XYZ file of C-alpha atoms in Angstrom:
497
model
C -66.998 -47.563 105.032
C -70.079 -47.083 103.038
C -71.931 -46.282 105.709
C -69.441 -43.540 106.528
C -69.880 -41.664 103.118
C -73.258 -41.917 103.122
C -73.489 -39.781 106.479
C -71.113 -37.512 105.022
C -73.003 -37.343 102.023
C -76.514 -36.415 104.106
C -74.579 -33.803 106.127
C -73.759 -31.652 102.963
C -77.468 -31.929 101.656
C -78.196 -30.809 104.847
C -75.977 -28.091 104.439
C -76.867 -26.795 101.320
C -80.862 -27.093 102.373
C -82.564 -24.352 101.890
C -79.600 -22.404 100.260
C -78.860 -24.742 97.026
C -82.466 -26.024 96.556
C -83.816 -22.168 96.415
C -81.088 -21.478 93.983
C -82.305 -24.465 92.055
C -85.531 -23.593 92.030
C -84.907 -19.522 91.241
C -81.643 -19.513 89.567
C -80.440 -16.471 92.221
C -77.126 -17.125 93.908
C -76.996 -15.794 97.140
C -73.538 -13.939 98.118
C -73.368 -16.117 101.552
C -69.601 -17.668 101.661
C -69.016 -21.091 102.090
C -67.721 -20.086 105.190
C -70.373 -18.612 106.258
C -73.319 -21.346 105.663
C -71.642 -23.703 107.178
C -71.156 -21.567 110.564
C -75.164 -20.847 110.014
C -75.301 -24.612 110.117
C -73.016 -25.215 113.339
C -74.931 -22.715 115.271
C -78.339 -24.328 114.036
C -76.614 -27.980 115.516
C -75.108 -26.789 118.525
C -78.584 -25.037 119.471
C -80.354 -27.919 119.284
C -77.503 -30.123 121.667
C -76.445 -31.877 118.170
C -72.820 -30.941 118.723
C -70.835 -32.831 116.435
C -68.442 -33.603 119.030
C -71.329 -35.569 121.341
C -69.931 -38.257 119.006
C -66.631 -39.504 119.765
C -63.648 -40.819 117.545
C -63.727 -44.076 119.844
C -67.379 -44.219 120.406
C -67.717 -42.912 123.306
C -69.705 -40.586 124.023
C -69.446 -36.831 125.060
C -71.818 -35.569 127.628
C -73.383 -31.960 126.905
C -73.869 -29.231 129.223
C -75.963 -27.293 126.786
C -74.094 -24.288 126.834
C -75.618 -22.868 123.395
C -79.300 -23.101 124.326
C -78.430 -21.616 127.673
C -76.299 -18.973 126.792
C -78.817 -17.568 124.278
C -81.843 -18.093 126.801
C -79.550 -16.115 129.461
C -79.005 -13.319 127.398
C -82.626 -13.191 125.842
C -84.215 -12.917 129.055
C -81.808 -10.085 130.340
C -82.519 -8.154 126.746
C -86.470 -8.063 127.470
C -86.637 -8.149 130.841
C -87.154 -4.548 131.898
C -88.401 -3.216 128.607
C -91.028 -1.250 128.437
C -93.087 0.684 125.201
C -95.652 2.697 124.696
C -97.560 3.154 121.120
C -99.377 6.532 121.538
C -101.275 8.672 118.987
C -98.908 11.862 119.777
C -96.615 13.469 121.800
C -97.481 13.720 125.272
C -99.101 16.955 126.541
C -98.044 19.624 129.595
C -100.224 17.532 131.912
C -97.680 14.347 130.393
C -100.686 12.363 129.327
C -100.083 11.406 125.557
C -103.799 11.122 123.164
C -105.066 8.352 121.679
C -106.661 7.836 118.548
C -107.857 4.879 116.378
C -105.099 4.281 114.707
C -102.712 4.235 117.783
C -104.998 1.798 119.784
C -105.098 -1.009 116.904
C -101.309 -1.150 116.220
C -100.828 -0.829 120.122
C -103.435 -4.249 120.806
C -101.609 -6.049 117.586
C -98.124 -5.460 118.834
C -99.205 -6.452 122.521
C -99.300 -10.492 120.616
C -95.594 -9.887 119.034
C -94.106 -8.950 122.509
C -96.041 -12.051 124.621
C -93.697 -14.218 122.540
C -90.664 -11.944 121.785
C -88.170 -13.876 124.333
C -88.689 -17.000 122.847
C -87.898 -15.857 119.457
C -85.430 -13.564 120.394
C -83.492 -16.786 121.657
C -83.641 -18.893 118.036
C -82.484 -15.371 116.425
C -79.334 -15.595 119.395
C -78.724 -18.689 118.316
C -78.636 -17.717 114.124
C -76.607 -14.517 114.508
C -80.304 -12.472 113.941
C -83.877 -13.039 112.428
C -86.208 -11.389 110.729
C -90.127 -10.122 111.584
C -92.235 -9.822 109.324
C -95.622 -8.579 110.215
C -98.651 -9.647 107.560
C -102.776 -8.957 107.858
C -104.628 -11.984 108.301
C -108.200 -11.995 106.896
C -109.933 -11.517 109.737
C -108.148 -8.211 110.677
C -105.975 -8.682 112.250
C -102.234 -8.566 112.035
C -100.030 -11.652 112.962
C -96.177 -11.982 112.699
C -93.872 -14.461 110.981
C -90.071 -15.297 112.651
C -87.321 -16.028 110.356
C -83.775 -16.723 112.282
C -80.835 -16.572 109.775
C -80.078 -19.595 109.615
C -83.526 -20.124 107.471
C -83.296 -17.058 105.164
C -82.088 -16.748 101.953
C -80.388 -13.600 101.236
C -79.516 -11.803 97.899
C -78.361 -8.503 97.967
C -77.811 -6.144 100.911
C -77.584 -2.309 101.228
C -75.342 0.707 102.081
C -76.064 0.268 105.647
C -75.889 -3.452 105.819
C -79.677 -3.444 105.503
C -81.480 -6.641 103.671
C -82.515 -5.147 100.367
C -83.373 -8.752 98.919
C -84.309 -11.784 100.509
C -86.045 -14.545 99.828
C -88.384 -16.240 102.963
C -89.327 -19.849 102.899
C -92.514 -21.299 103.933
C -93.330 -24.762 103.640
C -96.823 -26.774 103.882
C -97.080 -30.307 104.999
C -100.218 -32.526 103.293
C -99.845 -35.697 104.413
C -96.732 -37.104 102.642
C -96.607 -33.791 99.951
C -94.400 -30.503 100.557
C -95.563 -27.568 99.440
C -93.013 -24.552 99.626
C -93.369 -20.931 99.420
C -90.846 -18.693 98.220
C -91.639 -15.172 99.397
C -89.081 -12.921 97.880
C -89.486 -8.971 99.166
C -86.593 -6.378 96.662
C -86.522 -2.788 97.598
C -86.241 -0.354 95.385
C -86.122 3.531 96.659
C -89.319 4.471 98.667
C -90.893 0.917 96.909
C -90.806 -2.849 97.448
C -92.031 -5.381 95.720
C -92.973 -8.677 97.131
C -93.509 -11.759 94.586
C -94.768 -15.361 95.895
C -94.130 -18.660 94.246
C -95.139 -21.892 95.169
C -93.384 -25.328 94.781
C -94.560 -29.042 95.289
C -92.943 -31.884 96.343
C -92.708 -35.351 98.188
C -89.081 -34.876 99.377
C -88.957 -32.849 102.756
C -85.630 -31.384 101.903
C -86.388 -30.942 98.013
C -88.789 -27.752 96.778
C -89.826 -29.671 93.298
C -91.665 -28.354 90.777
C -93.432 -24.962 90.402
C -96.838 -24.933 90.487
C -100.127 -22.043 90.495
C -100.335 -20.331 93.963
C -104.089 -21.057 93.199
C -103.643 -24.774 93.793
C -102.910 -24.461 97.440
C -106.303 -23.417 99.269
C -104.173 -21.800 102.046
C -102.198 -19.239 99.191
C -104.830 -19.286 96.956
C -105.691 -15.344 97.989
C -102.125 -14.502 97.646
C -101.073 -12.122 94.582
C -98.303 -13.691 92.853
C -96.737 -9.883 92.535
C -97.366 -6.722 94.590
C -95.628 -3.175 94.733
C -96.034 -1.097 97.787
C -95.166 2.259 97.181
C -94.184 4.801 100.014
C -92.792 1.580 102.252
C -89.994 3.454 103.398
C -88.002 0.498 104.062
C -88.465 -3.326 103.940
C -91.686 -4.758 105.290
C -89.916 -6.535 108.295
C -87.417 -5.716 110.946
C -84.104 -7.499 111.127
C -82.429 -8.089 114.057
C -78.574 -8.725 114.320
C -77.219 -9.738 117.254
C -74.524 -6.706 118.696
C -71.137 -8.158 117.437
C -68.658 -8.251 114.345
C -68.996 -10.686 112.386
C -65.694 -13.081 113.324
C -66.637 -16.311 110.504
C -66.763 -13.867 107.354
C -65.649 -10.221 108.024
C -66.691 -9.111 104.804
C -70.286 -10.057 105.100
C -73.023 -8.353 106.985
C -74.853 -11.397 108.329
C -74.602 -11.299 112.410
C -73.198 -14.132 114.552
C -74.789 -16.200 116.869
C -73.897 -15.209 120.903
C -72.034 -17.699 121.003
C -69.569 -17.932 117.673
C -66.579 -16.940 119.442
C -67.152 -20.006 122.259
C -67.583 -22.715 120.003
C -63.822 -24.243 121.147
C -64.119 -23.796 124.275
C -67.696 -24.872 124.849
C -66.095 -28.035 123.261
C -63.846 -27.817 125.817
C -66.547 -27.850 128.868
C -68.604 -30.681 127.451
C -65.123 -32.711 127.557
C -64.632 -31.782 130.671
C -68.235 -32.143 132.059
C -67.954 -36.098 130.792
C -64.711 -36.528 132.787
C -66.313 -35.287 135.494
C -69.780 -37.662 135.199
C -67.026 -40.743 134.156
C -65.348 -40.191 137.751
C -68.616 -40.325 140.098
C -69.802 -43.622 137.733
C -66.451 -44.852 137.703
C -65.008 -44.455 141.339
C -68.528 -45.814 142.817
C -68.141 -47.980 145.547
C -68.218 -51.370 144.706
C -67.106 -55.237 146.337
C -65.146 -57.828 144.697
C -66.413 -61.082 145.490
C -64.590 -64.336 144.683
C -67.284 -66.109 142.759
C -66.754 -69.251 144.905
C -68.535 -66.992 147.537
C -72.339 -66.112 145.594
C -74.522 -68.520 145.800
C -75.794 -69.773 142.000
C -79.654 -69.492 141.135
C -80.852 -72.869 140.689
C -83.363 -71.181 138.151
C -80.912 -69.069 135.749
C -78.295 -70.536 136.515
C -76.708 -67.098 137.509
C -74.562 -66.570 140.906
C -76.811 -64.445 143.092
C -75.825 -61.491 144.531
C -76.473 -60.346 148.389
C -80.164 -58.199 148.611
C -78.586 -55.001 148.316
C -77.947 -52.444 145.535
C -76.515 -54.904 142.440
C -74.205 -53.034 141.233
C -72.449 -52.836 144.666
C -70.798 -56.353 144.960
C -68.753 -57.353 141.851
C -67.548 -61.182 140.699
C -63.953 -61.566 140.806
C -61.693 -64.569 140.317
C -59.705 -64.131 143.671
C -57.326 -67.308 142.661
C -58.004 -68.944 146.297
C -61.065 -69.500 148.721
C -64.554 -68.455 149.059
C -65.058 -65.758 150.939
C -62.040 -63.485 149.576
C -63.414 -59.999 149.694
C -61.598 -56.777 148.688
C -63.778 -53.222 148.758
C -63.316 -50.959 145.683
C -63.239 -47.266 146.873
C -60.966 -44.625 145.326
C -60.888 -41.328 146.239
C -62.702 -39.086 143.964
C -61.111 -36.493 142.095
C -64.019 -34.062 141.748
C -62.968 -30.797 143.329
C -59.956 -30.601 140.814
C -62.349 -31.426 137.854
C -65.059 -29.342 138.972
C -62.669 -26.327 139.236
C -61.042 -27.300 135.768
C -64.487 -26.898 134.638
C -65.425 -23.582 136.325
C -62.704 -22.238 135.071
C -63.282 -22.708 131.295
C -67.072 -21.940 132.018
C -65.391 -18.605 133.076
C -63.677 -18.821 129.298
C -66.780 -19.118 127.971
C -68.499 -16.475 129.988
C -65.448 -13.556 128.474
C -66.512 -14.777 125.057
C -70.175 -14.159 124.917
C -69.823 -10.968 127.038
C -71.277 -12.214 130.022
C -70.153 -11.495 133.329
C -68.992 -13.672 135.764
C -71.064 -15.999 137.291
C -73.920 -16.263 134.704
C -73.077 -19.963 134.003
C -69.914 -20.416 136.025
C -70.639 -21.078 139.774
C -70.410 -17.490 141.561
C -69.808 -18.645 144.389
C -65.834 -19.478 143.994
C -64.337 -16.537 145.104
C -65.098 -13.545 147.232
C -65.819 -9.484 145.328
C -65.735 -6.512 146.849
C -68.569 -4.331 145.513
C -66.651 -2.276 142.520
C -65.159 -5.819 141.885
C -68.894 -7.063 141.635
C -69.486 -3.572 139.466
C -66.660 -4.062 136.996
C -67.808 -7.562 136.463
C -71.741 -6.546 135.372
C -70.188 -4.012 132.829
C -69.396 -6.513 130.527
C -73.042 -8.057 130.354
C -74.386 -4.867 131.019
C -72.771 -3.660 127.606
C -73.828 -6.514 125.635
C -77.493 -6.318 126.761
C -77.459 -2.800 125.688
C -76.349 -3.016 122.371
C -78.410 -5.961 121.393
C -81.249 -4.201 122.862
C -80.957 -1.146 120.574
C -80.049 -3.594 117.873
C -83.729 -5.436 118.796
C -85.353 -1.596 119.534
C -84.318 -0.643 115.930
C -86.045 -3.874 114.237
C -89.221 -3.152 116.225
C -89.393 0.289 115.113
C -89.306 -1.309 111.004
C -92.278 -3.481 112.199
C -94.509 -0.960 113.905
C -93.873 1.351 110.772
C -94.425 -1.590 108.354
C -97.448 -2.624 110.386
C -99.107 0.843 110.062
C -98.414 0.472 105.929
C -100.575 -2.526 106.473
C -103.130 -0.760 108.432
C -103.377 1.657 105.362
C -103.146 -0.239 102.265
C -105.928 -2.825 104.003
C -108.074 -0.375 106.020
C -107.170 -2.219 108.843
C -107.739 0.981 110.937
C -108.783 4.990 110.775
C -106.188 7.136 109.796
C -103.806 8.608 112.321
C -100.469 9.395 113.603
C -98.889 7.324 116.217
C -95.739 7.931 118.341
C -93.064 4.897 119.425
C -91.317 5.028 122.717
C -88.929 2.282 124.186
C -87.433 1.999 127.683
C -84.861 -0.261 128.914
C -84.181 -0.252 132.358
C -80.353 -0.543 133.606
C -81.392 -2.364 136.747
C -78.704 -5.136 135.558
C -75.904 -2.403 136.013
C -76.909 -0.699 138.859
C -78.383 -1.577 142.650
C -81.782 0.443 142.554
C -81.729 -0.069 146.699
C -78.322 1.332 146.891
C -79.703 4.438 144.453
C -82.808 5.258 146.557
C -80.763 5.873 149.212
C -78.418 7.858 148.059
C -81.052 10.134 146.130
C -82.699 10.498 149.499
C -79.738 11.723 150.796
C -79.729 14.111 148.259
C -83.099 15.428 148.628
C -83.129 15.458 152.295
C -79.644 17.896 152.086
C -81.795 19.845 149.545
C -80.009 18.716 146.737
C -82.588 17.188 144.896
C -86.016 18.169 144.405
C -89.147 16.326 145.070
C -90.298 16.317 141.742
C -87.039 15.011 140.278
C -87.171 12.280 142.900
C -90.921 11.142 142.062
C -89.398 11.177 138.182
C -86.863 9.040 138.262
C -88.588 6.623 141.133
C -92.086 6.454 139.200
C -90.698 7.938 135.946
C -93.408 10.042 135.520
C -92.735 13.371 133.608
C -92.341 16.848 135.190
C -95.971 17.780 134.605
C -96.751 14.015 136.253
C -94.649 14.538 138.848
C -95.720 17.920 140.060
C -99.003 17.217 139.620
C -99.099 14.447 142.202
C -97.017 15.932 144.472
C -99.773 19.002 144.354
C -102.346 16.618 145.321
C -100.252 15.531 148.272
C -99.687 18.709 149.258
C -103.822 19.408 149.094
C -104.424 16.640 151.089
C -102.458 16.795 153.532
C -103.117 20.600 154.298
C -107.322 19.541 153.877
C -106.262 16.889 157.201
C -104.445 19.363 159.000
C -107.788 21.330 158.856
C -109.798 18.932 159.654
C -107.380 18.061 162.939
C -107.526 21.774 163.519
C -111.342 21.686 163.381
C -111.966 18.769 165.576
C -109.335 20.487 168.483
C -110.713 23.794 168.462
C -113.921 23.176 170.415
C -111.860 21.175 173.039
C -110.140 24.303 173.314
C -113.447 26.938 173.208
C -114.367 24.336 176.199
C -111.397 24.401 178.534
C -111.284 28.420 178.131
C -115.071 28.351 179.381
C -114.662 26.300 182.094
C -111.722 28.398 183.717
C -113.912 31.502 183.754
């Protein structure tokens, strides 16, 4: 019994870690409902396969399939898989070739080390309902980038447009058995924000402690404790939400993880799943032996068993002779259990807005190809709302980079232009639209130069340019083909006179 409330005890520290401690520590309440940290906390278990269900009432165990972890690495890799983005010191010119300067190339080369490990983090801020990026200038020039998924921030106020107009980050140090933690806490105001740093010590993990000088910890000591930056014009971070209303607190306007709406019935597979694994261990084939037929080790004093797999031949009391043998061998129940579970993967599938088969097996039933259509439009619309969603956060970082850049000389001067491209190819069949768009331009309804644009997507000036230089090549061989038949032909003419 005591044993009992002491877990339940450690799960709501757990629960109010890092929300009551900062408030503690700050004395800011933070507007999150009750409701609402303790779905942060659900989707921070269930990432990490610690679904509270894995531990049965009876003690038995429930097998996971992992659902969470794979339904947010799914739809990460989908979001970023086609994107492209250009950072370019202008609009592009007739000729479609877009300058450079100084300023362009440094944010383009930083940004290059945010997007080599975007998918990974985009998955954690799947999981928490959205994180936050917040770029910061190292002192060697650079610019590197912090991740914050929801789950670890500390909110206080919010905007008119649902924006984060307070928050507080948390950092925390480890030397060897003291904590040192961070509070970071970044307020807008207007055109201005204001970023103040405190710094706490401790020798509880889970507790911040006492306040003490940012000065004291080598790695902070070059921190200000207070800074204004005027002209921000906005936060200096981008915060991602993941596409979808919020279903745990409707009022609030915190995001939800992918898969908030499939909690239940991801439950509901990993029940399954272990009925599944309980009927191949259980219905194994297997011998019942009287035990007046095994031989007994002289040694352990055990009955031997025959040299084959030992978990094949069983000891029974038979109740008559040696040599009673009776061969355990149901018939497996697997195809009604592995349907059973298909069919709430399918469940689980309609609630994160993925299409059929992305975790159920695709191969159950037969599609025509505007069935096959139909079923992409539902993943095709999720991926493109969370990747406008994750297009407007790295927009806020590129801009709050380039404050950076100025305030710390990082680079020259300059303007710089954004572009993003997301490619559709999950919606459409780019085979099946090349040939159809040849069609079209061999009936003369399409041009050459709109083909080349959508097929390289190069611009108009691109395109036309190129297919210019075809054209001058091919008429400079036709010359040359000319030249080289001409003095066959001077030659026959002479002979026949």
């Amino acid at each position: 019994m005591f044993s009992r409330i002491l877990q339940m005890i450690r799960q709501v520290i757990h629960r109010m870690i890092p929300y009551k401690s900062i408030e503690q520590a700050t004395s800011i309440e933070t507007p999150l409902s009750t409701e609402m940290a303790q779905a942060l906390d659900d989707w921070y278990d269930l990432y990490r396969n610690m679904a509270p269900w894995r531990k049965g009432k009876d003690g038995a165990d429930v097998k996971s399939l992992n659902l969470a972890s794979q339904i947010c690495s799914t739809l990460a890799r989908q979001i970023v898989l086609e994107m492209k983005w250009s950072i370019t010191g202008g609009e592009a010119d007739e000729n479609g070739e877009a300058p450079e300067n100084e300023r362009s190339k440094y944010l383009k080369a930083e940004f290059e080390k945010l997007i080599d490990i975007l998918r990974e983090k985009l998955e954690i801020g799947l999981a928490a309902g959205g994180m936050t990026i917040k770029p910061y200038p190292g002192q060697d020039g650079h610019i590197y980038f912090d991740f914050t998924a929801d789950w670890s921030l500390y909110p206080i106020s919010f905007g008119d447009n649902s924006d984060l107009t307070d928050v507080i980050f948390r950092d925390v140090l480890t030397e060897g058995k003291t904590y040192y933690t961070r509070l970071e806490r970044h307020v807008r105001d207007g055109d201005s924000v204001t970023v103040t740093q405190q710094a706490y010590r401790s020798t509880l993990r889970d507790y911040i402690g006492t306040e003490v000088p940012l000065s004291s910890v080598p790695r902070w000591a070059s921190l200000e404790p207070t800074a204004e930056i005027k002209q921000a014009d906005g936060q200096l971070f981008g915060w991602y939400k993941v596409a979808a209303a919020n279903c745990i607190d409707v009022d609030s306007p915190m995001g939800v993880s992918a898969f908030a709406r499939a909690i239940d019935a991801i439950h509901d597979a990993d029940v399954q799943y272990s009925r599944l694994l309980w009927e191949y261990e259980g219905g194994e084939l297997a011998i019942d032996v009287d035990p007046m037929a095994l031989k007994e080790d002289h040694a352990t004093k055990e009955l031997g068993l025959p040299r084959l797999n030992r978990r094949l031949f069983r000891g029974v009391d038979a109740g008559g002779e040696g040599g009673n043998y009776n061969v355990f061998a149901p018939a497996f129940r697997d195809v009604a259990l592995i349907n059973g579970l298909n069919q709430i993967l399918r469940h689980v599938e309609d609630l994160c807005g993925l299409s059929r088969g992305s975790i159920s097996d695709p191969q159950v039933d037969a599609r025509t190809a505007t069935e096959l259509k139909i079923a992409k439009q539902q993943t095709y619309s999720t991926i493109a709302d969370n990747q406008r969603a994750l297009e407007a956060c790295l927009r806020d970082v590129i801009r709050a980079m380039d404050k950076y850049a100025t305030l710390y000389n990082l680079a020259p001067a300059g303007d710089y232009e954004v572009s993003f491209d997301w490619d559709d190819s999950i919606l459409t069949d780019s085979d099946q639209q090349l040939q159809q768009r040849l069609l079209l331009a061999t009936n003369g309804m399409m041009g050459r130069s709109e083909m080349r644009q959508w097929f390289f997507g190069e611009t108009k000036a691109q395109a036309d340019a190129a297919l210019q230089t075809i054209r001058d090549e091919q008429l400079a061989d036709q010359m040359n083909n000319l030249q080289a038949v001409l003095p066959n032909i001077a030659n026959g003419g002479n002979e026949a006179q």
